[in-house]
Coordinates of C-alpha atoms and ligand atoms in Angstrom, one line a residue:
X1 CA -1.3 -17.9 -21.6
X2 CA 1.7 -17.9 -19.0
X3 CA 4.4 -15.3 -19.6
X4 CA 7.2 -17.1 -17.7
X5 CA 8.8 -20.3 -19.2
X6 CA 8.7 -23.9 -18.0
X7 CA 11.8 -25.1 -17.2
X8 CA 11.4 -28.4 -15.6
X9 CA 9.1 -30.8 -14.2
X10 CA 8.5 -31.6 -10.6
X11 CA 7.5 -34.9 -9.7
X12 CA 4.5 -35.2 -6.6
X13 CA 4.2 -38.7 -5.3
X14 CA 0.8 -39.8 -3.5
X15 CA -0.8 -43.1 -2.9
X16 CA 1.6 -44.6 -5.1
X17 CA 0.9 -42.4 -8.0
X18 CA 3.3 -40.5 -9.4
X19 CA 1.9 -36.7 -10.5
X20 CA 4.3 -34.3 -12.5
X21 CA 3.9 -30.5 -11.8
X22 CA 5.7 -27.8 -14.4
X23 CA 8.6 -25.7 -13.0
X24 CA 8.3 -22.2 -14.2
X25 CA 10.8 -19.7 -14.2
X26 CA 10.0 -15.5 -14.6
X27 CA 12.7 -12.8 -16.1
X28 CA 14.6 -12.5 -13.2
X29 CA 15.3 -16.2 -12.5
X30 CA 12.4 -16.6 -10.1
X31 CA 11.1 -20.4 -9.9
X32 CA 7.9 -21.2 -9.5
X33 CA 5.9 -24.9 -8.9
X34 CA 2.9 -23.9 -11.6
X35 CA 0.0 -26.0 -9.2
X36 CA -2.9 -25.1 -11.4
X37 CA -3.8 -28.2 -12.0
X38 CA -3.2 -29.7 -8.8
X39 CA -7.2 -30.6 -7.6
X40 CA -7.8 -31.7 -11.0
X41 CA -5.1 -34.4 -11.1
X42 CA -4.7 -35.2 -7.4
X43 CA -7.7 -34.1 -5.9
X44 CA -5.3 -32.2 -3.3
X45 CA -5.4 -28.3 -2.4
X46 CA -2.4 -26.7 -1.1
X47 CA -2.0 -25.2 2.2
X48 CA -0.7 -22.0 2.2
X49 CA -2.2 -19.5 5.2
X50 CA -1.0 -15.9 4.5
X51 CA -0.4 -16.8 1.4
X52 CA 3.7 -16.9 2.2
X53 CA 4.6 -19.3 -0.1
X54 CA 2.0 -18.5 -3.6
X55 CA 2.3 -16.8 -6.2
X56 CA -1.1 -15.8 -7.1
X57 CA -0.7 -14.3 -10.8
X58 CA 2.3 -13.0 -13.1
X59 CA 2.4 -9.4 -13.2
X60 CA 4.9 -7.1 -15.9
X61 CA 4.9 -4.2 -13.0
X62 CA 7.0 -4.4 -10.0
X63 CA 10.3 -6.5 -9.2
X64 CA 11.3 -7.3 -5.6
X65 CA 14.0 -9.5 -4.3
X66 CA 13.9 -9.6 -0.9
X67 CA 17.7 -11.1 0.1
X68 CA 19.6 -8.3 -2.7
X69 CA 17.2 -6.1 -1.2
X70 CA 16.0 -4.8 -5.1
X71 CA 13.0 -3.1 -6.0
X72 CA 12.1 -1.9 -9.8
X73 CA 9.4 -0.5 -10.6
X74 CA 9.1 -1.6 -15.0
X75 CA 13.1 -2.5 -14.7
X76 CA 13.8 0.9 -13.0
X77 CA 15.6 0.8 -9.7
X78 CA 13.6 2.5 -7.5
X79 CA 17.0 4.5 -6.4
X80 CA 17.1 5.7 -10.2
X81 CA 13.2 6.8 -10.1
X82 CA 13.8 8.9 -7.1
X83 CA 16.8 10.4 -8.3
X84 CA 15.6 11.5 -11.6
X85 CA 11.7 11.5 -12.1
X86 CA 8.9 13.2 -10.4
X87 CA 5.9 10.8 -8.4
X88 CA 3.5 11.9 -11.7
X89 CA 6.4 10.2 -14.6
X90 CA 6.4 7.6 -11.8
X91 CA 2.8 7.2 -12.2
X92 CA 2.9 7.2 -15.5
X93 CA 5.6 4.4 -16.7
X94 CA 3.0 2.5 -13.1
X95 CA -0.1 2.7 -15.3
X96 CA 1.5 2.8 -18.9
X97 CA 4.2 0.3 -18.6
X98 CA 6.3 3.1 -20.0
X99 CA 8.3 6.7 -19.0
X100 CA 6.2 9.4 -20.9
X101 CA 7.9 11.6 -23.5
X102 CA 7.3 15.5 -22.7
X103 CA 4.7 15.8 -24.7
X104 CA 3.1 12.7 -22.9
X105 CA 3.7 14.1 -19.3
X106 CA 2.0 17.5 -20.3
X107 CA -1.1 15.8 -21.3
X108 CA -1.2 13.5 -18.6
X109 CA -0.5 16.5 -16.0
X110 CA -3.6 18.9 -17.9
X111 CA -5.9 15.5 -17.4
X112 CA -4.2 15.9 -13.6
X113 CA -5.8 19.5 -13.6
X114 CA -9.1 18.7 -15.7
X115 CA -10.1 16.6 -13.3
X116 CA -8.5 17.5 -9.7
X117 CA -11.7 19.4 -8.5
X118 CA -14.7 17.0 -6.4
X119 CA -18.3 17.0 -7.6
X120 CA -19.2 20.5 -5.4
X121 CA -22.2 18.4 -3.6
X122 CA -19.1 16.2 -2.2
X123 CA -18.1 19.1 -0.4
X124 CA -20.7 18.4 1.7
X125 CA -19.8 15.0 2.5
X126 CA -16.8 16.9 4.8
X127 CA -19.2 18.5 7.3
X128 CA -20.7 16.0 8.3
X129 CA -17.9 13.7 9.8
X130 CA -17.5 13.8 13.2
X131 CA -14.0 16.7 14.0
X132 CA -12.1 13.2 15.5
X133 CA -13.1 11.2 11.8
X134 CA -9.9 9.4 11.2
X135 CA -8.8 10.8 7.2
X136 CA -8.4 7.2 6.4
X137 CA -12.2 5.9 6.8
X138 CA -13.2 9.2 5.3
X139 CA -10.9 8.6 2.3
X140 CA -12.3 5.1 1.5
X141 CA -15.4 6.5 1.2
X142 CA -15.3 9.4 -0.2
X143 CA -13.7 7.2 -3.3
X144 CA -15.9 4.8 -3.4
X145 CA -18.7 7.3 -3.6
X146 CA -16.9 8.7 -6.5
X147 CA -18.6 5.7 -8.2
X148 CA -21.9 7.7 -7.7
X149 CA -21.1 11.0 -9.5
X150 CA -18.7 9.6 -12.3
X151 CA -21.0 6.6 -13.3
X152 CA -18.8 6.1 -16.5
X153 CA -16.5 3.5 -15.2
X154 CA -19.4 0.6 -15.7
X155 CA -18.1 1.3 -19.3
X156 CA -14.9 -0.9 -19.9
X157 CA -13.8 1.3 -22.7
X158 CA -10.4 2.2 -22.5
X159 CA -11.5 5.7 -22.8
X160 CA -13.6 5.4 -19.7
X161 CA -11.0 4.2 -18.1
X162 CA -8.1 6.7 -18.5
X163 CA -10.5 9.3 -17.3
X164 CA -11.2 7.2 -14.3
X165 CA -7.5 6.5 -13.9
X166 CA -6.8 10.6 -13.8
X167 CA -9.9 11.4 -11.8
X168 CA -8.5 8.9 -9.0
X169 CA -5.2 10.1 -9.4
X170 CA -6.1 13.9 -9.0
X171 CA -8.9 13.6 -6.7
X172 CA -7.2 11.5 -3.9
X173 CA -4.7 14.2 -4.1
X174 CA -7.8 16.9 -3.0
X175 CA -10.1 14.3 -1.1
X176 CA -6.6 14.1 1.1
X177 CA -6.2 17.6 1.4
X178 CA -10.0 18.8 2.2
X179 CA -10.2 15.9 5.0
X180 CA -7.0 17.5 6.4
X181 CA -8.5 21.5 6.1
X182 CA -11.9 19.4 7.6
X183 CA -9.7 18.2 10.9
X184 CA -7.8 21.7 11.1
X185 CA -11.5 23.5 11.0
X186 CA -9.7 25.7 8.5
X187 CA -11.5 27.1 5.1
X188 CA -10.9 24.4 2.2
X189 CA -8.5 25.4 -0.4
X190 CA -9.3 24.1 -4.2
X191 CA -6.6 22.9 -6.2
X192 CA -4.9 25.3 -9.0
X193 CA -4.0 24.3 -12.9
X194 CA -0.6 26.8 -12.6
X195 CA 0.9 23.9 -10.0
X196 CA 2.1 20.5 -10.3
X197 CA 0.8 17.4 -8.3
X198 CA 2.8 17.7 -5.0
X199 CA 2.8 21.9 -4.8
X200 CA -0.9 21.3 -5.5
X201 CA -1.6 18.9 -2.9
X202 CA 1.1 21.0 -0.3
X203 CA -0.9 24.1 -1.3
X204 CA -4.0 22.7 -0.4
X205 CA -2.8 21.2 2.3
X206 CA -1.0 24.7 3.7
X207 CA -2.5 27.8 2.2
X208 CA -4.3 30.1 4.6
X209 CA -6.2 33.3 4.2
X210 CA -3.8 34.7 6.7
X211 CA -0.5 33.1 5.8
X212 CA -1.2 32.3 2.2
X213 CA 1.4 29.3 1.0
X214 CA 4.7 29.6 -0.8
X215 CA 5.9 26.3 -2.7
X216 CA 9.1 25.1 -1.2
X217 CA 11.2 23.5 -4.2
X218 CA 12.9 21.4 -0.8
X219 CA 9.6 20.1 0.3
X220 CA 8.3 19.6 -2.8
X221 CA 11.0 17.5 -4.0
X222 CA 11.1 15.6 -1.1
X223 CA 7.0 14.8 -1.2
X224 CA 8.0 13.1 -5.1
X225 CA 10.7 11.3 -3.6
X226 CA 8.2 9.9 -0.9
X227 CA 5.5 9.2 -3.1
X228 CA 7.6 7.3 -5.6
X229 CA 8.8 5.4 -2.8
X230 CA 5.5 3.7 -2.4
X231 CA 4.2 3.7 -5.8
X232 CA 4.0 -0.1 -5.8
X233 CA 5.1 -2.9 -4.2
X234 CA 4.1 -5.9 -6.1
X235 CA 1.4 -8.8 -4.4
X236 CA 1.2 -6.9 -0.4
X237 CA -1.9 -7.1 1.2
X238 CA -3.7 -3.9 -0.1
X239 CA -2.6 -4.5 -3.8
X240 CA -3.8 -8.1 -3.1
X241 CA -7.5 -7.1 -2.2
X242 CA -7.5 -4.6 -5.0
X243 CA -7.1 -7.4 -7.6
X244 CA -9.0 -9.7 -5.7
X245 CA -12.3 -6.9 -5.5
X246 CA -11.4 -6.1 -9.4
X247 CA -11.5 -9.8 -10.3
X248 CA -14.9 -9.9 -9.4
X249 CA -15.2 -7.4 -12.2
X250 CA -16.5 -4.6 -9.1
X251 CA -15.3 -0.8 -10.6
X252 CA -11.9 0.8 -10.0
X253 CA -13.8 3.1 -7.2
X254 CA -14.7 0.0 -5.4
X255 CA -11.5 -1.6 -5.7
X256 CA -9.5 0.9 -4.6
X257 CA -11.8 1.8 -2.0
X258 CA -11.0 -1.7 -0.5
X259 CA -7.3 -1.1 -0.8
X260 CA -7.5 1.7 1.5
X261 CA -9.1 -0.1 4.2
X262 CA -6.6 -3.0 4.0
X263 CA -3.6 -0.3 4.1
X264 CA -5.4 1.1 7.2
X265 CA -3.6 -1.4 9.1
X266 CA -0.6 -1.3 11.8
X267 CA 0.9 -4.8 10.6
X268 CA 0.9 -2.9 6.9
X269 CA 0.7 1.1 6.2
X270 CA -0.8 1.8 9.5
X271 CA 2.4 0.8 10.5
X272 CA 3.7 4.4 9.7
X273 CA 1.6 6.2 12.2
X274 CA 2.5 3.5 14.9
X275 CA 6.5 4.1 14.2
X276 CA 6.0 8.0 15.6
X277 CA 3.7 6.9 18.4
X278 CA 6.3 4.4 19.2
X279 CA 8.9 6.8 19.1
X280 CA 7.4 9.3 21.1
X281 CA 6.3 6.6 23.6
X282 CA 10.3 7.2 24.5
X283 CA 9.7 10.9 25.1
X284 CA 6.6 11.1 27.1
X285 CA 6.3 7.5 28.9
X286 CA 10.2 7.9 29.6
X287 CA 10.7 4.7 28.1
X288 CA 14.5 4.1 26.5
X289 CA 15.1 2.3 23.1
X290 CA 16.5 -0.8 25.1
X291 CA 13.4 -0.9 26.5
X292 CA 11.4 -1.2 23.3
X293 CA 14.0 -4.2 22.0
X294 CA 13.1 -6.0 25.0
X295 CA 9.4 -5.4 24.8
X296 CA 10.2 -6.3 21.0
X297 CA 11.7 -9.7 21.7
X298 CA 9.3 -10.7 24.4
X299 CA 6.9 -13.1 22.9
X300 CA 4.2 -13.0 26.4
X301 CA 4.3 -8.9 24.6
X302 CA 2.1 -8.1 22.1
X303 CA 4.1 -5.1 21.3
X304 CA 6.5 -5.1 17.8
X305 CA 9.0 -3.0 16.9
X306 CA 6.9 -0.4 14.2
X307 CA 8.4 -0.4 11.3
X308 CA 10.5 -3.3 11.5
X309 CA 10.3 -6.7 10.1
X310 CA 9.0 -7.5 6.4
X311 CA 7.4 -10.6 4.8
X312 CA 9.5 -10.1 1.8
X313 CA 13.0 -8.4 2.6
X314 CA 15.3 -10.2 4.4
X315 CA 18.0 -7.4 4.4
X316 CA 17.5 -3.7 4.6
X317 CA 14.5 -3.0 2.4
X318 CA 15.7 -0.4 0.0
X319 CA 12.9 2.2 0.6
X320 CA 14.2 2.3 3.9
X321 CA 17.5 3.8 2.7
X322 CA 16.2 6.5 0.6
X323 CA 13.7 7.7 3.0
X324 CA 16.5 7.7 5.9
X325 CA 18.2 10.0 3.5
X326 CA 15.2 12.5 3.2
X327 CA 13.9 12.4 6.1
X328 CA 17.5 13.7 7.7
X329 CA 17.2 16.8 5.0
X330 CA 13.7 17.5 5.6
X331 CA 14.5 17.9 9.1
X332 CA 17.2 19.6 8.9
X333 CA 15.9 22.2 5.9
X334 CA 12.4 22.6 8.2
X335 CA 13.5 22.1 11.8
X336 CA 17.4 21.8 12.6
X337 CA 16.7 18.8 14.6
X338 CA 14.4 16.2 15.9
X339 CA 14.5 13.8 18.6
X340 CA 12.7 11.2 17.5
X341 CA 15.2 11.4 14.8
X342 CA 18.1 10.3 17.4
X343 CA 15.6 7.5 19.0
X344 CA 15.0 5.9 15.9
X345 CA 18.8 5.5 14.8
X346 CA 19.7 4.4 17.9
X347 CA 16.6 1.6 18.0
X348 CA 17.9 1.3 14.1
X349 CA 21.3 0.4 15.9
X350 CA 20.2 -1.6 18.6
X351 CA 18.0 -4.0 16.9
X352 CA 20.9 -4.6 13.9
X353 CA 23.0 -5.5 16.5
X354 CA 20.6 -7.8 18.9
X355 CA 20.9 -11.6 18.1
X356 CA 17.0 -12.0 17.9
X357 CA 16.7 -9.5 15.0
X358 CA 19.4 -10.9 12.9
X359 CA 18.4 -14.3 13.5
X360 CA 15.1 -13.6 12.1
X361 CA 16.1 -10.8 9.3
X362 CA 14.7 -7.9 10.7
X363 CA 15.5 -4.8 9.2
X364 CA 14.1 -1.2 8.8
X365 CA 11.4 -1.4 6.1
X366 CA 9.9 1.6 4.1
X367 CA 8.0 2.8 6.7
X368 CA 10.2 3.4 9.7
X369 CA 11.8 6.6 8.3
X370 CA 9.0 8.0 6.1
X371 CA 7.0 9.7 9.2
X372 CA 9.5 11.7 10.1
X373 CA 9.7 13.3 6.9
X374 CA 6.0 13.9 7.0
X375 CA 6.1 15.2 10.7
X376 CA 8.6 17.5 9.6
X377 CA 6.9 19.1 6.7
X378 CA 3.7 19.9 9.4
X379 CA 1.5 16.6 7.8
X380 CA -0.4 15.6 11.3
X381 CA 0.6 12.0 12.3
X382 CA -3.4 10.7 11.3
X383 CA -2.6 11.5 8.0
X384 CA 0.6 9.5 7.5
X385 CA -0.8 6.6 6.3
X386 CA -3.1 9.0 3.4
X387 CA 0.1 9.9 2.1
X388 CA 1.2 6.1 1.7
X389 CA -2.4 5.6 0.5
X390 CA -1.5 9.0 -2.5
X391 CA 1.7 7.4 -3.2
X392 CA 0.6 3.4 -3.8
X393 CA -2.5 4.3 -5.8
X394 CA -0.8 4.2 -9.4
X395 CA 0.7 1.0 -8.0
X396 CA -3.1 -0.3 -7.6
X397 CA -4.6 1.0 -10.5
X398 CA -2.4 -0.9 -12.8
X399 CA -2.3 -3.4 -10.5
X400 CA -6.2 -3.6 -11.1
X401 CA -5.7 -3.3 -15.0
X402 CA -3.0 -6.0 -15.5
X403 CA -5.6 -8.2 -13.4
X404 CA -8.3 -6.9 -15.7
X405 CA -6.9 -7.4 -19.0
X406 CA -5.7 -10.9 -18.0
X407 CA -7.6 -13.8 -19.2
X408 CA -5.9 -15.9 -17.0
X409 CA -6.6 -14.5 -14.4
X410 CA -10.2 -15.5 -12.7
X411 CA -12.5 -14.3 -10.0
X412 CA -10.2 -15.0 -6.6
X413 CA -11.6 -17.8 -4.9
X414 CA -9.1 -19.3 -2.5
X415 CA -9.8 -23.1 -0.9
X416 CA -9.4 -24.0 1.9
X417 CA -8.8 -27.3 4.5
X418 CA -11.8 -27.6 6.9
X419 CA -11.6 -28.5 10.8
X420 CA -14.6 -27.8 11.8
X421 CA -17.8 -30.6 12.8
X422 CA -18.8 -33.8 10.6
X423 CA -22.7 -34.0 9.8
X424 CA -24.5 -34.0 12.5
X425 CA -28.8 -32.7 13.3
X426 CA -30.4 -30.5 15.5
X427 CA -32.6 -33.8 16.8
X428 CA -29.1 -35.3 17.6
X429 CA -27.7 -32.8 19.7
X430 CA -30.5 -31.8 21.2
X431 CA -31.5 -35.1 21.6
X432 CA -35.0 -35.1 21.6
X433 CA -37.1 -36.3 18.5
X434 CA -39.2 -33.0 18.0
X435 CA -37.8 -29.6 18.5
X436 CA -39.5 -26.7 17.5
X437 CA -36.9 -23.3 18.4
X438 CA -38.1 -20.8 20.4
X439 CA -37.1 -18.6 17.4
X440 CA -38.6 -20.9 14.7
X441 CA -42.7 -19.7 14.6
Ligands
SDX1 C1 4.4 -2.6 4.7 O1 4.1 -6.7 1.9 C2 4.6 -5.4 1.5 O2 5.2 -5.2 0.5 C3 4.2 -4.3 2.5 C4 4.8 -3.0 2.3 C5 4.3 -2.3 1.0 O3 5.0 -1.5 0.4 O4 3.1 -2.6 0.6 O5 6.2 -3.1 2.2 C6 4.4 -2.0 3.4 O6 3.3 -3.0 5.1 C7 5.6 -2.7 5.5 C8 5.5 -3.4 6.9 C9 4.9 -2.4 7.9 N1 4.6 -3.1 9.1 C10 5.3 -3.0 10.3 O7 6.3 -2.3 10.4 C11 4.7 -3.7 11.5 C12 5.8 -4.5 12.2 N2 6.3 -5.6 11.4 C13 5.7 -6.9 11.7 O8 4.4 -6.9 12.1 C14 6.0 -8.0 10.6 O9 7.4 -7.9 10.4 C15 5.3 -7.9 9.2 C16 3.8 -7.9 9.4 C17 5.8 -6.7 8.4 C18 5.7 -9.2 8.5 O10 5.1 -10.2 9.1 P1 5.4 -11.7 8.7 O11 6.1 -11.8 7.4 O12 4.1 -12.5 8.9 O13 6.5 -12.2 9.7 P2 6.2 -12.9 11.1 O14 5.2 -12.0 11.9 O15 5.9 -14.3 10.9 O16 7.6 -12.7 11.9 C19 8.6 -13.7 11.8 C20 9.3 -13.6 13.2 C21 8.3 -13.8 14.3 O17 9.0 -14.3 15.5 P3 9.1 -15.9 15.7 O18 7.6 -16.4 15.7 O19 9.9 -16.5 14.6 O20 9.8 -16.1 17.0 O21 9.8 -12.3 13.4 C22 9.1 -11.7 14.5 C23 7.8 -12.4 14.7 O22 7.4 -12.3 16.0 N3 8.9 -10.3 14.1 C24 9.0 -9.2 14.9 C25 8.7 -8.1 14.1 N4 8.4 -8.5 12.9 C26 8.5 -9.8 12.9 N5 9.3 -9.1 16.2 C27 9.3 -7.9 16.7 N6 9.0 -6.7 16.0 C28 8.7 -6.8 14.7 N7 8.5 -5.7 14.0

């Protein structure tokens, strides 16, 4: 049953038939042509590669408009969310649609604690990556073999699945952390009950035998602000292939599993590790920022400017503008100053200004400012896209259970328009009249 209202009709004309198609319209003015009955009436699919144009399902959680440059997160600006809640209230209102009450949060944070610790046996799992394992392959399957040990989940009781939803919450948290401890060769650290999420996970993350770790109210603050940041972000290509694995009715393990690979990439969170490789490319190739806006523009270059460009904001996207802010106090709270911090304000201010960015809208989006932060708290560059991976999981996970508790909303089977041969045999173009292959007997 649609949520959004029909407002009009559309009128299709083909073969001298005319076809009407419902206009629908969501809570924040947004128009949609409903085509869901498109084949049926016309025989016609749509064409929509990359899925620019479709919306592929109506979802309560997230609000983006890409020209104000707006992003709510349940009708919360996500300026409000950093400034007054922490990532696990964030995570909360993600999942439950709502902010919790104290009493709500306290629960929710002792389910954080009852279930941060992996199976023991999954320890194991660590040693036996390669040193060089990349912490994002060794997330994806270190959660979906989660499925293994905490079978429950094949149960769709809603009890099943809160404790699923807090075990992926806490655990990522840890998996995170031991890969890290696993790369540094350094002694794992468990996580404690007497700390909150982000001190937990910077704990685990920092502690030593020789150093031990001291929170740093700073750095913890600034790790919620981050991780709220990229809580959700409506239909982008992770979030997408975590409904389209759920609709197939596969676990949440699995599902999110898949959601990490897809983030893997450069063109989406990858893209945050690429920004400081870029950057430093300045340093130790002696490149200049004018350089990279030329190698930018020039389409015979396969090179793009990390961190800029989005398929949804056309202005500055408003993560952008809140991690600028933190990542200029982390640095200057952890390390006075940064370098890369100057190259990237003064790419920031070159590309703004260059004719071929404005022409096509390209503006900082939430991950050219977020590694910086990161490099300046001592999180190694591989695991930049983990944390982006820590923050969007809520943003997934009721992702997942809006899809699941849908009826509308089917197994995801796109169409498509094929190019490729008419009918044709082997006899024919091989043309002989018996062929037996070589591989055939
Ligand atoms: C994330 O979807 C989300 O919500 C994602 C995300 C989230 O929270 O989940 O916001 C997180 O993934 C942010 C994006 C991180 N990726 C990068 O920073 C990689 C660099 N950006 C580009 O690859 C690109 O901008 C994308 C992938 C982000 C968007 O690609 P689109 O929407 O397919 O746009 P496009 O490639 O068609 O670009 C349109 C034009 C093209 O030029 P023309 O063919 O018109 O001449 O803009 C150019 C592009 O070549 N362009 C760039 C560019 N981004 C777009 N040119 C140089 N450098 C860039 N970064």
């Amino acid at each position: 049953m649609s949520m959004s209202k029909e407002i009009a009709r559309a009128k299709l004309c083909l073969d001298g038939k005319e076809y009407e198609l419902p206009v629908l319209e969501g809570t924040e003015g947004e128009r949609a042509l409903d085509i869901r009955r498109l084949r049926a009436t016309t025989g016609m699919v749509s064409y929509d590669p990359g899925v620019v144009n479709t919306g592929v399902c109506e979802s309560n959680i997230t609000f983006v408009d890409g020209e104000k440059g707006i992003l709510r997160f349940r009708g919360y600006d996500i300026e409000d969310l950093t400034e007054h809640c922490s990532f696990l209230e964030v995570a909360y209102l993600l999942v439950h649609g709502f902010l919790p009450t104290p009493s709500e949060y306290n629960a929710f944070s002792k389910l954080m604690n009852l279930h941060s610790m992996l199976h023991e046996d999954m320890r194991n799992f660590f040693s036996l990556y390669p040193d060089h394992a990349h912490p994002m392959a060794i997330l994806s399957a270190m959660v979906v073999s989660l499925s293994t040990f905490y079978p429950e989940l094949e149960l769709d009781s809603t009890e099943a699945i809160d404790i699923t939803v807090a075990r992926l919450l806490s655990k990522l948290r840890t998996i995170a952390a031991f890969s890290y401890k696993k790369n540094m060769g350094q002694p794992i650290v468990y996580p404690r009950s007497d700390l909150r999420y982000c001190e937990n996970f910077l704990n685990m993350m920092f502690h030593t035998p020789v150093n031990g770790y001291s929170p740093d109210p700073v750095i913890t603050h600034a790790l919620n602000q981050l991780l709220i940041l990229h809580a959700d972000h409506e239909q982008n290509c992770s979030t997408s292939v975590v409904r389209t694995v759920g609709s197939s009715r596969a676990n949440l393990y699995a599902s999110i599993s898949a959601g990490i690979c897809a983030l893997w990439g450069p063109l989406h969170g990858g893209a945050n590790q690429r920004v400081i490789e870029m950057l430093e490319s300045v340093i130790k190739q002696g490149l200049s920022a004018a350089t990279l806006i030329e190698r930018a523009k020039d389409k015979a270059d396969p090179f793009k400017l990390f961190g800029f460009g989005h398929r949804v904001y056309k202005t500055y996207d408003p993560r952008a503008k809140v991690a600028k802010k933190i990542c200029k106090q982390v640095i200057s709270h952890m390390t006075r100053t940064d370098p890369l911090l100057e190259i990237a304000q003064e790419l920031e201010e070159r590309a703004m200004a260059d004719a071929y960015f404005q022409e096509r809208n390209l503006y900082p989006n939430v991950d050219f400012y977020t590694g910086l932060s990161y490099r300046a708290m001592g999180i190694p560059i591989n695991m930049f896209t983990v944390m982006f991976a820590i923050g969007r999981l809520p943003g997934w996970i009721a992702q997942w259970l809006e899809q699941r508790d849908n009826a509308e909303n089917r197994i995801v089977r796109p169409r498509q328009v094929y190019v490729g041969p008419s009918r044709r045999t082997v006899a024919e173009t091989l043309n002989v009249s018996t062929y037996s292959h070589p591989g055939k007997n």
